[in-house]
Coordinates of C-alpha atoms in Angstrom, one line a residue:
F754 CA -23.8 17.0 -2.6
T755 CA -26.2 17.1 0.3
L756 CA -24.7 15.2 3.2
F757 CA -26.5 13.7 6.2
S758 CA -25.4 12.4 9.6
M759 CA -24.3 8.8 9.5
N760 CA -26.7 7.1 11.8
S761 CA -27.1 3.3 11.6
M762 CA -30.8 2.5 11.0
L763 CA -32.8 -0.2 9.2
P764 CA -33.9 0.7 5.7
T765 CA -37.5 1.7 5.3
P766 CA -39.3 2.9 2.1
S767 CA -39.3 6.5 3.5
N768 CA -35.5 6.8 3.9
L769 CA -34.2 4.8 1.0
P770 CA -31.5 6.3 -1.3
S771 CA -33.0 7.8 -4.4
G772 CA -32.5 5.4 -7.4
L773 CA -32.0 2.4 -5.2
M774 CA -34.8 -0.2 -5.0
P775 CA -35.8 -1.5 -1.5
E776 CA -35.0 -5.2 -2.4
R777 CA -31.5 -4.2 -3.7
L778 CA -30.7 -2.3 -0.5
I779 CA -31.9 -5.1 1.7
A780 CA -29.8 -7.6 -0.4
I781 CA -26.7 -5.5 0.4
Y782 CA -27.5 -5.4 4.1
D783 CA -28.1 -9.1 4.1
W784 CA -24.8 -9.8 2.4
L785 CA -22.9 -7.6 4.8
D786 CA -24.5 -9.4 7.8
R787 CA -23.4 -12.8 6.5
A788 CA -20.0 -14.3 7.1
S789 CA -17.4 -13.9 4.3
A790 CA -17.8 -16.4 1.4
P791 CA -15.2 -19.2 1.4
N792 CA -14.4 -18.4 -2.2
L793 CA -12.6 -15.1 -2.4
A794 CA -13.5 -14.6 -6.0
D795 CA -17.2 -14.8 -5.2
E796 CA -16.7 -12.2 -2.4
I797 CA -14.9 -9.8 -4.8
L798 CA -17.6 -10.2 -7.5
S799 CA -20.5 -9.5 -5.1
L800 CA -18.7 -6.5 -3.6
S801 CA -17.9 -5.0 -7.0
G802 CA -21.6 -5.3 -8.0
F803 CA -22.8 -3.6 -4.9
L804 CA -20.3 -0.7 -5.3
Q805 CA -21.5 -0.1 -8.9
T806 CA -25.1 -0.1 -7.7
L807 CA -24.4 2.5 -5.0
R808 CA -22.3 4.6 -7.4
K809 CA -25.4 5.0 -9.6
S810 CA -27.6 6.3 -6.8
G811 CA -27.4 9.7 -5.1
V812 CA -25.6 10.4 -1.9
S813 CA -27.8 9.8 1.1
E814 CA -27.7 8.7 4.7
Q815 CA -28.2 5.1 4.0
Q816 CA -25.7 5.0 1.2
L817 CA -22.9 6.5 3.4
T818 CA -23.6 3.9 6.0
L819 CA -23.5 1.1 3.5
L820 CA -20.3 2.5 1.9
G821 CA -18.5 2.6 5.2
R822 CA -19.4 -1.1 5.8
L823 CA -18.4 -2.1 2.3
H824 CA -15.1 -0.3 2.8
A825 CA -14.4 -2.4 5.9
R826 CA -15.3 -5.6 4.0
A827 CA -13.0 -4.5 1.1
L828 CA -10.0 -4.0 3.5
S829 CA -10.7 -7.5 4.9
I830 CA -10.5 -8.9 1.4
A831 CA -7.3 -6.9 0.7
Q832 CA -5.7 -8.4 3.7
K833 CA -6.6 -12.0 2.5
V834 CA -5.1 -11.2 -0.9
R835 CA -1.9 -9.9 0.8
D836 CA -1.7 -13.1 2.8
Q837 CA -1.9 -15.1 -0.5
L838 CA 0.9 -13.0 -2.0
L839 CA 3.0 -13.5 1.0
A840 CA 2.5 -17.3 0.9
Q841 CA 3.6 -17.6 -2.7
Y842 CA 7.1 -16.9 -4.0
P843 CA 7.3 -15.0 -7.3
P844 CA 6.4 -15.4 -10.0
V845 CA 2.9 -15.1 -8.6
P846 CA 0.4 -17.6 -10.1
Y847 CA -2.1 -16.2 -12.6
E848 CA -5.1 -16.9 -10.4
T849 CA -3.6 -14.9 -7.5
R850 CA -2.7 -12.0 -9.8
L851 CA -6.2 -11.9 -11.1
L852 CA -7.6 -11.8 -7.6
A853 CA -5.2 -9.0 -6.8
R854 CA -6.2 -6.9 -9.8
H855 CA -9.9 -7.3 -9.1
T856 CA -9.3 -6.3 -5.4
Q857 CA -7.3 -3.2 -6.5
S858 CA -10.2 -2.3 -8.8
I859 CA -12.6 -2.4 -5.8
L860 CA -10.2 -0.3 -3.8
R861 CA -10.0 2.3 -6.6
Q862 CA -13.8 2.4 -6.9
L863 CA -14.1 2.9 -3.1
S864 CA -11.6 5.7 -3.2
E865 CA -13.3 7.5 -6.1
H866 CA -16.7 7.0 -4.4
F867 CA -15.5 8.6 -1.2
L868 CA -14.0 11.5 -3.1
D869 CA -17.3 12.1 -4.8
I870 CA -18.8 12.6 -1.4
L871 CA -16.4 15.4 -0.6
A872 CA -17.2 18.9 -1.5
V873 CA -14.1 19.5 -3.7
E874 CA -14.5 23.3 -3.7
H875 CA -14.3 23.4 0.1
S876 CA -12.3 26.3 1.5
A877 CA -10.2 26.2 4.7
K878 CA -12.7 28.6 6.4
T879 CA -15.6 26.2 6.0
P880 CA -15.8 23.5 8.6
L881 CA -15.7 20.0 7.3
L882 CA -18.6 17.7 8.2
P883 CA -17.7 14.6 10.1
Q884 CA -18.8 12.2 7.3
Q885 CA -16.7 14.2 4.8
E886 CA -13.6 13.8 7.0
R887 CA -14.3 10.1 7.3
A888 CA -14.6 9.9 3.6
L889 CA -11.2 11.6 3.2
T890 CA -9.6 9.1 5.6
K891 CA -11.2 6.0 3.9
S892 CA -10.2 7.2 0.4
L893 CA -6.6 7.5 1.6
A894 CA -6.7 4.1 3.3
A895 CA -8.1 2.4 0.1
L896 CA -5.3 3.8 -2.1
Y897 CA -2.7 2.8 0.5
Q898 CA -3.9 -0.8 0.4
H899 CA -3.9 -0.6 -3.4
L900 CA -0.1 0.3 -3.2
L901 CA 0.6 -2.5 -0.8
I902 CA -0.9 -5.1 -3.1
S903 CA 1.1 -3.8 -6.1
Y904 CA 4.4 -3.9 -4.3
L905 CA 3.8 -7.3 -2.7
G906 CA 3.1 -8.6 -6.2
A907 CA 6.3 -7.2 -7.5
S908 CA 4.5 -4.9 -9.9
S909 CA 4.4 -1.2 -10.4
P910 CA 1.2 0.6 -9.2
E911 CA -1.4 1.2 -11.8
K912 CA -1.8 4.4 -13.6
D913 CA -3.5 7.2 -11.7
T914 CA -2.7 5.7 -8.3
W915 CA -0.2 8.2 -7.0
H916 CA -1.8 11.3 -8.5
P917 CA -5.1 11.1 -6.5
L918 CA -3.1 10.2 -3.4
H919 CA -1.1 13.4 -3.7
Q920 CA -4.3 15.4 -4.4
I921 CA -6.0 14.0 -1.3
Y922 CA -3.1 15.1 0.8
E923 CA -3.2 18.6 -0.7
L924 CA -6.8 18.7 0.3
V925 CA -6.0 17.5 3.8
E926 CA -3.4 20.3 4.0
R927 CA -5.8 22.9 2.7
L928 CA -8.4 21.9 5.2
R929 CA -5.9 21.8 8.0
L930 CA -6.5 18.2 8.9
A931 CA -3.0 16.8 8.6
G932 CA -2.4 16.3 12.3
R933 CA -5.9 15.0 13.1
L934 CA -6.2 11.4 14.2
S935 CA -8.1 9.0 12.0
A936 CA -11.4 7.7 13.4
S937 CA -10.5 4.1 12.5
S938 CA -6.9 4.1 13.7
A939 CA -4.4 5.9 15.9
R940 CA -2.6 7.4 12.9
S941 CA -3.0 10.9 11.7
L942 CA -3.8 11.7 8.1
N943 CA -0.3 13.0 7.4
T944 CA 1.3 9.9 9.0
A945 CA -0.9 7.7 6.7
Y946 CA 0.3 9.7 3.7
H947 CA 3.9 9.6 4.9
A948 CA 3.7 5.9 5.1
A949 CA 2.7 5.7 1.5
I950 CA 5.6 8.0 0.6
L951 CA 8.0 5.7 2.4
L952 CA 6.6 2.7 0.5
G953 CA 7.3 4.4 -2.8
I954 CA 10.9 5.1 -2.0
S955 CA 11.7 1.7 -0.4
Q956 CA 12.3 -0.1 -3.8
A957 CA 10.0 -2.9 -2.9
T958 CA 11.2 -5.1 -5.7
S959 CA 14.6 -5.5 -4.1
F960 CA 13.0 -7.4 -1.2
T961 CA 11.3 -10.8 -1.1
P962 CA 7.6 -10.6 -0.3
Q963 CA 8.3 -11.9 3.3
E964 CA 11.0 -9.3 3.8
F965 CA 8.8 -6.5 2.4
D966 CA 6.1 -7.5 4.9
F967 CA 8.5 -6.6 7.7
V968 CA 9.4 -3.4 5.9
V969 CA 5.7 -2.4 5.8
T970 CA 5.4 -3.0 9.5
Y971 CA 8.6 -1.0 10.1
I972 CA 7.3 1.9 7.9
E973 CA 3.9 2.0 9.6
R974 CA 5.6 2.2 13.0
C975 CA 8.0 5.1 12.2
A976 CA 6.3 7.0 9.4
N977 CA 5.8 9.9 11.8
K978 CA 9.6 10.5 11.7
L979 CA 9.4 11.5 8.0
T980 CA 9.5 15.3 8.0
E981 CA 8.5 18.0 5.5
R982 CA 10.9 20.7 4.3
V983 CA 9.9 24.1 2.8
A984 CA 13.3 24.8 1.3
P985 CA 16.0 22.2 2.0
T986 CA 19.7 23.2 1.7
P987 CA 21.6 22.0 -1.3
D988 CA 23.9 19.8 0.7
E989 CA 21.2 18.2 2.8
Q990 CA 20.9 14.4 2.4
G991 CA 17.8 12.2 2.4
I992 CA 15.7 14.7 0.5
F993 CA 12.8 13.5 -1.7
W994 CA 10.3 15.6 -3.6
V995 CA 6.8 15.3 -4.9
D996 CA 5.0 17.2 -7.6
A997 CA 1.3 16.7 -6.8
R998 CA 0.4 17.1 -10.5
Q999 CA 2.4 14.0 -11.4
D1000 CA 1.4 10.4 -11.1
T1001 CA 4.7 9.3 -9.6
P1002 CA 6.1 8.4 -6.1
A1003 CA 8.5 10.7 -4.3
I1004 CA 11.8 11.1 -6.2
A1005 CA 15.2 11.4 -4.6
R1006 CA 16.8 14.8 -5.2
S1007 CA 20.2 13.1 -5.6
R1008 CA 18.8 11.3 -8.7
K1009 CA 16.7 14.1 -10.2
K1010 CA 16.1 17.7 -9.3
P1011 CA 12.6 19.2 -9.7
L1012 CA 12.3 21.2 -12.9
V1013 CA 9.2 23.1 -11.7
S1014 CA 8.8 26.1 -9.4
E1015 CA 9.7 25.5 -5.7
S1016 CA 6.2 26.6 -4.7
R1017 CA 4.7 23.6 -6.5
V1018 CA 7.0 21.0 -5.0
R1019 CA 6.6 19.3 -1.6
Y1020 CA 9.9 18.2 0.0
F1021 CA 10.4 15.3 2.5
C1022 CA 13.4 14.6 4.6
T1023 CA 14.4 11.2 6.0
A1024 CA 17.2 12.4 8.3
Q1025 CA 15.4 11.2 11.5
L1026 CA 14.7 7.8 9.9
T1027 CA 18.2 7.2 8.8
Q1028 CA 19.6 8.2 12.2
Q1029 CA 17.3 5.7 13.8
L1030 CA 18.3 3.0 11.3
Q1031 CA 21.9 3.7 12.0
K1032 CA 21.5 3.4 15.8
Q1033 CA 19.5 0.2 15.4
Q1034 CA 22.1 -1.4 13.2
I1035 CA 24.9 -0.6 15.7
A1036 CA 22.8 -1.8 18.6
L1037 CA 22.0 -5.1 16.9
A1038 CA 25.6 -5.6 16.0
D1039 CA 26.5 -5.2 19.7
G1040 CA 24.2 -8.0 20.6
I1041 CA 21.2 -6.1 21.9
A1042 CA 17.9 -8.0 21.4
P1043 CA 15.5 -6.7 18.7
S1044 CA 12.7 -6.6 21.3
A1045 CA 14.6 -4.0 23.3
L1046 CA 14.6 -1.8 20.1
Y1047 CA 10.9 -2.5 19.4
L1048 CA 11.8 -4.6 16.4
S1049 CA 10.8 -8.1 15.3
D1050 CA 13.1 -11.0 16.0
F1051 CA 13.5 -11.2 12.2
F1052 CA 15.9 -8.3 12.4
A1053 CA 18.3 -10.4 14.5
T1054 CA 18.9 -12.6 11.4
S1055 CA 21.3 -11.9 8.6
A1056 CA 18.4 -11.3 6.3
G1057 CA 16.9 -8.8 8.7
A1058 CA 20.3 -7.0 9.0
G1059 CA 20.3 -6.8 5.2
V1060 CA 16.9 -5.3 5.1
L1061 CA 18.0 -2.5 7.5
R1062 CA 21.1 -1.8 5.4
K1063 CA 19.0 -1.5 2.3
L1064 CA 16.5 0.8 3.9
F1065 CA 19.3 3.0 5.1
S1066 CA 20.8 3.2 1.6
Y1067 CA 17.4 3.8 -0.1
W1068 CA 16.3 6.5 2.4
N1069 CA 19.6 8.3 2.8
E1070 CA 21.1 8.9 -0.6
P1071 CA 20.0 6.3 -3.2
G1072 CA 22.3 5.9 -6.1
K1073 CA 21.3 6.6 -9.6
R1074 CA 19.9 3.7 -11.6
R1075 CA 19.4 3.7 -15.4
F1076 CA 16.6 1.1 -15.2
P1077 CA 14.1 0.3 -12.4
R1078 CA 15.1 -2.6 -10.2
R1079 CA 13.4 -6.0 -10.9
R1080 CA 12.8 -8.6 -8.2
K1081 CA 15.0 -11.6 -8.7
T1082 CA 12.3 -14.4 -8.8
A1083 CA 14.8 -17.3 -8.7
R1084 CA 16.6 -16.1 -5.5
G1085 CA 16.6 -18.8 -2.8
H1086 CA 15.3 -21.5 -5.2
L1087 CA 18.1 -21.7 -7.7
Y1088 CA 20.0 -24.5 -6.0
S1089 CA 17.0 -26.3 -4.4
G1090 CA 17.5 -30.1 -4.5
L1091 CA 21.1 -29.9 -5.7
E1092 CA 22.4 -32.3 -3.0
T1093 CA 19.8 -34.9 -4.0
L1094 CA 20.9 -34.6 -7.7
W1095 CA 24.5 -34.9 -6.7
H1096 CA 24.0 -38.3 -5.1
L1097 CA 21.7 -39.5 -7.9
P1098 CA 24.4 -41.0 -10.2
K1099 CA 25.9 -43.0 -7.3
N1100 CA 22.6 -44.8 -6.8
L1101 CA 21.8 -45.7 -10.4
P1102 CA 21.5 -49.4 -11.1
Q1103 CA 24.5 -51.1 -12.7
D1104 CA 22.6 -52.1 -15.9
M1105 CA 21.7 -48.4 -16.5
L1106 CA 25.3 -47.4 -16.0
S1107 CA 26.6 -50.1 -18.4
D1108 CA 24.0 -49.0 -21.0
K1109 CA 25.2 -45.4 -20.8
Q1110 CA 28.9 -46.5 -21.2
E1111 CA 28.1 -48.6 -24.3
S1112 CA 26.1 -45.7 -25.9

């Protein structure tokens, strides 16, 4: 593709993307300049249509500018969907699940669109253009949000979600961009990928949506402590591996060893993370305030302590399971209202009690 510098300018007939009519382009600009629609479904429908329109046109300066703004709007929509998932206890209502699936479809379209912008055959010796680097970052961010919505909704990520994520990181490594900070956040590209790896090994379905929200915050804060290993020792704990050709999250070596060549496997070590978790658990047990440990007050509760124990178990040496864990949707609501039902027979009218005795 021929790539241009991303300057923000008003559309004119002379610089319109090829294949995109002036009125359609102006309609997209007009929609982006307006406030978000109160109905989230309408917002998603409009955004999906605009993405399909841009996908059909060639890459140009105006298209890259619009795509960046549509990406920002999509992340805003994803946050609203996440808020809805957090506010509702599983099982998630059908309407919310439908919104979540449509939002994930948009995030996937964005990721694929940004990958189309990249010169896939780039070599490490060729400098990456600024807009190509931004496209790489935004594609990774879109897939990360896709994963968050899946896990908050207690569902497995869709097919072909992990595979492009691994492929993006391989490209990042090949272009030597792993440690470079993202233009839109303070996180580097490898930290963003490591956060996704930690999401995949945290067994999200063992947490309530509210608990997992704290887990996500914790992961994003300490993802830089996940380290990569070239050849870990056989007795080393907390080792996970990824085969970039597979569409799977990282797998614990204690559960399954890689069957492919060592050169095709990327290893991750959680030793620094588990040491930090262990120290935090001891400190909290000694009465130290969570704020002194840069933690939320939630971790001072029994539920918060349970979350830290689970994370330590999952990240250190997770046990083998024959079947994947399923979220217990009835937890916390099983005995709701039991006290009221217990007193109900005492308050029944006498005529009703006599009728029951006669029957």
